């Protein structure tokens, strides 16, 4: 039972890590686009 639980936790952590990476990527892309838009507006 404990082993199964640990395995599940590990899986969830891995999933959360992937989601964090995706979120960070989207944030970086958003930063880049907002910077270029600011430059175009000036």
Short mmCIF file of N, CA and C in Angstrom, two decimals:
data_model
loop_
_atom_site.label_atom_id
_atom_site.label_comp_id
_atom_site.label_asym_id
_atom_site.label_seq_id
_atom_site.Cartn_x
_atom_site.Cartn_y
_atom_site.Cartn_z
N UNK A 1 0.83 -1.21 0.00
CA UNK A 1 0.00 0.00 0.00
C UNK A 1 0.87 1.27 0.00
N UNK A 2 1.86 1.27 0.87
CA UNK A 2 2.75 2.44 0.94
C UNK A 2 3.50 2.63 -0.36
N UNK A 3 3.97 1.52 -0.93
CA UNK A 3 4.70 1.61 -2.20
C UNK A 3 3.84 2.22 -3.28
N UNK A 4 2.59 1.76 -3.37
CA UNK A 4 1.68 2.30 -4.39
C UNK A 4 1.51 3.80 -4.19
N UNK A 5 1.33 4.19 -2.93
CA UNK A 5 1.12 5.60 -2.63
C UNK A 5 2.34 6.42 -3.05
N UNK A 6 3.53 5.92 -2.70
CA UNK A 6 4.75 6.63 -3.07
C UNK A 6 4.87 6.78 -4.58
N UNK A 7 4.54 5.70 -5.28
CA UNK A 7 4.62 5.75 -6.73
C UNK A 7 3.68 6.81 -7.28
N UNK A 8 2.47 6.87 -6.72
CA UNK A 8 1.48 7.84 -7.18
C UNK A 8 1.99 9.26 -6.93
N UNK A 9 2.54 9.47 -5.75
CA UNK A 9 3.06 10.80 -5.42
C UNK A 9 4.15 11.20 -6.40
N UNK A 10 5.04 10.25 -6.68
CA UNK A 10 6.13 10.55 -7.61
C UNK A 10 5.57 10.93 -8.97
N UNK A 11 4.55 10.19 -9.42
CA UNK A 11 3.94 10.50 -10.72
C UNK A 11 3.34 11.90 -10.72
N UNK A 12 2.62 12.21 -9.64
CA UNK A 12 1.99 13.53 -9.54
C UNK A 12 3.03 14.63 -9.54
N UNK A 13 4.14 14.39 -8.84
CA UNK A 13 5.20 15.39 -8.80
C UNK A 13 5.78 15.62 -10.18
N UNK A 14 5.99 14.53 -10.90
CA UNK A 14 6.54 14.66 -12.25
C UNK A 14 5.58 15.46 -13.12
N UNK A 15 4.29 15.17 -12.99
CA UNK A 15 3.28 15.87 -13.78
C UNK A 15 3.29 17.36 -13.43
N UNK A 16 3.34 17.66 -12.14
CA UNK A 16 3.35 19.05 -11.70
C UNK A 16 4.59 19.76 -12.24
N UNK A 17 5.71 19.06 -12.25
CA UNK A 17 6.96 19.65 -12.74
C UNK A 17 6.81 20.01 -14.22
N UNK A 18 6.23 19.10 -15.00
CA UNK A 18 6.02 19.37 -16.42
C UNK A 18 5.12 20.58 -16.61
N UNK A 19 4.05 20.64 -15.81
CA UNK A 19 3.13 21.77 -15.93
C UNK A 19 3.82 23.07 -15.58
N UNK A 20 4.68 23.03 -14.55
CA UNK A 20 5.42 24.24 -14.17
C UNK A 20 6.31 24.69 -15.31
N UNK A 21 6.98 23.73 -15.96
CA UNK A 21 7.86 24.07 -17.08
C UNK A 21 7.05 24.72 -18.20
N UNK A 22 5.88 24.14 -18.50
CA UNK A 22 5.04 24.70 -19.55
C UNK A 22 4.61 26.12 -19.19
N UNK A 23 4.24 26.32 -17.94
CA UNK A 23 3.81 27.64 -17.48
C UNK A 23 4.95 28.65 -17.62
N UNK A 24 6.14 28.23 -17.21
CA UNK A 24 7.31 29.11 -17.31
C UNK A 24 7.58 29.47 -18.77
N UNK A 25 7.44 28.48 -19.65
CA UNK A 25 7.67 28.73 -21.07
C UNK A 25 6.67 29.75 -21.61
N UNK A 26 5.40 29.55 -21.27
CA UNK A 26 4.38 30.48 -21.74
C UNK A 26 4.66 31.88 -21.21
N UNK A 27 5.12 31.98 -19.96
CA UNK A 27 5.42 33.27 -19.36
C UNK A 27 6.56 33.96 -20.11
N UNK A 28 7.61 33.19 -20.42
CA UNK A 28 8.74 33.75 -21.15
C UNK A 28 8.30 34.26 -22.52
N UNK A 29 7.49 33.46 -23.21
CA UNK A 29 7.00 33.86 -24.53
C UNK A 29 6.18 35.15 -24.41
N UNK A 30 5.34 35.22 -23.37
CA UNK A 30 4.51 36.41 -23.17
C UNK A 30 5.40 37.63 -22.92
N UNK A 31 6.45 37.44 -22.12
CA UNK A 31 7.37 38.55 -21.85
C UNK A 31 7.98 39.06 -23.15
N UNK A 32 8.44 38.14 -23.97
CA UNK A 32 9.07 38.51 -25.23
C UNK A 32 8.11 39.28 -26.12
N UNK A 33 6.89 38.78 -26.25
CA UNK A 33 5.92 39.45 -27.12
C UNK A 33 5.57 40.83 -26.59
N UNK A 34 5.41 40.96 -25.27
CA UNK A 34 5.07 42.27 -24.71
C UNK A 34 6.21 43.26 -24.93
N UNK A 35 7.45 42.78 -24.84
CA UNK A 35 8.61 43.64 -25.09
C UNK A 35 8.61 44.13 -26.53
N UNK A 36 8.37 43.24 -27.48
CA UNK A 36 8.39 43.63 -28.89
C UNK A 36 7.24 44.60 -29.18
N UNK A 37 6.10 44.39 -28.55
CA UNK A 37 4.96 45.29 -28.77
C UNK A 37 5.31 46.68 -28.25
N UNK A 38 5.94 46.74 -27.07
CA UNK A 38 6.34 48.04 -26.52
C UNK A 38 7.28 48.76 -27.47
N UNK A 39 8.24 48.04 -28.02
CA UNK A 39 9.20 48.65 -28.93
C UNK A 39 8.51 49.18 -30.17
N UNK A 40 7.53 48.43 -30.67
CA UNK A 40 6.82 48.87 -31.87
C UNK A 40 5.98 50.11 -31.59
N UNK A 41 5.44 50.20 -30.38
CA UNK A 41 4.59 51.34 -30.04
C UNK A 41 5.40 52.62 -29.88
N UNK A 42 6.64 52.50 -29.42
CA UNK A 42 7.45 53.69 -29.18
C UNK A 42 7.83 54.43 -30.45
#
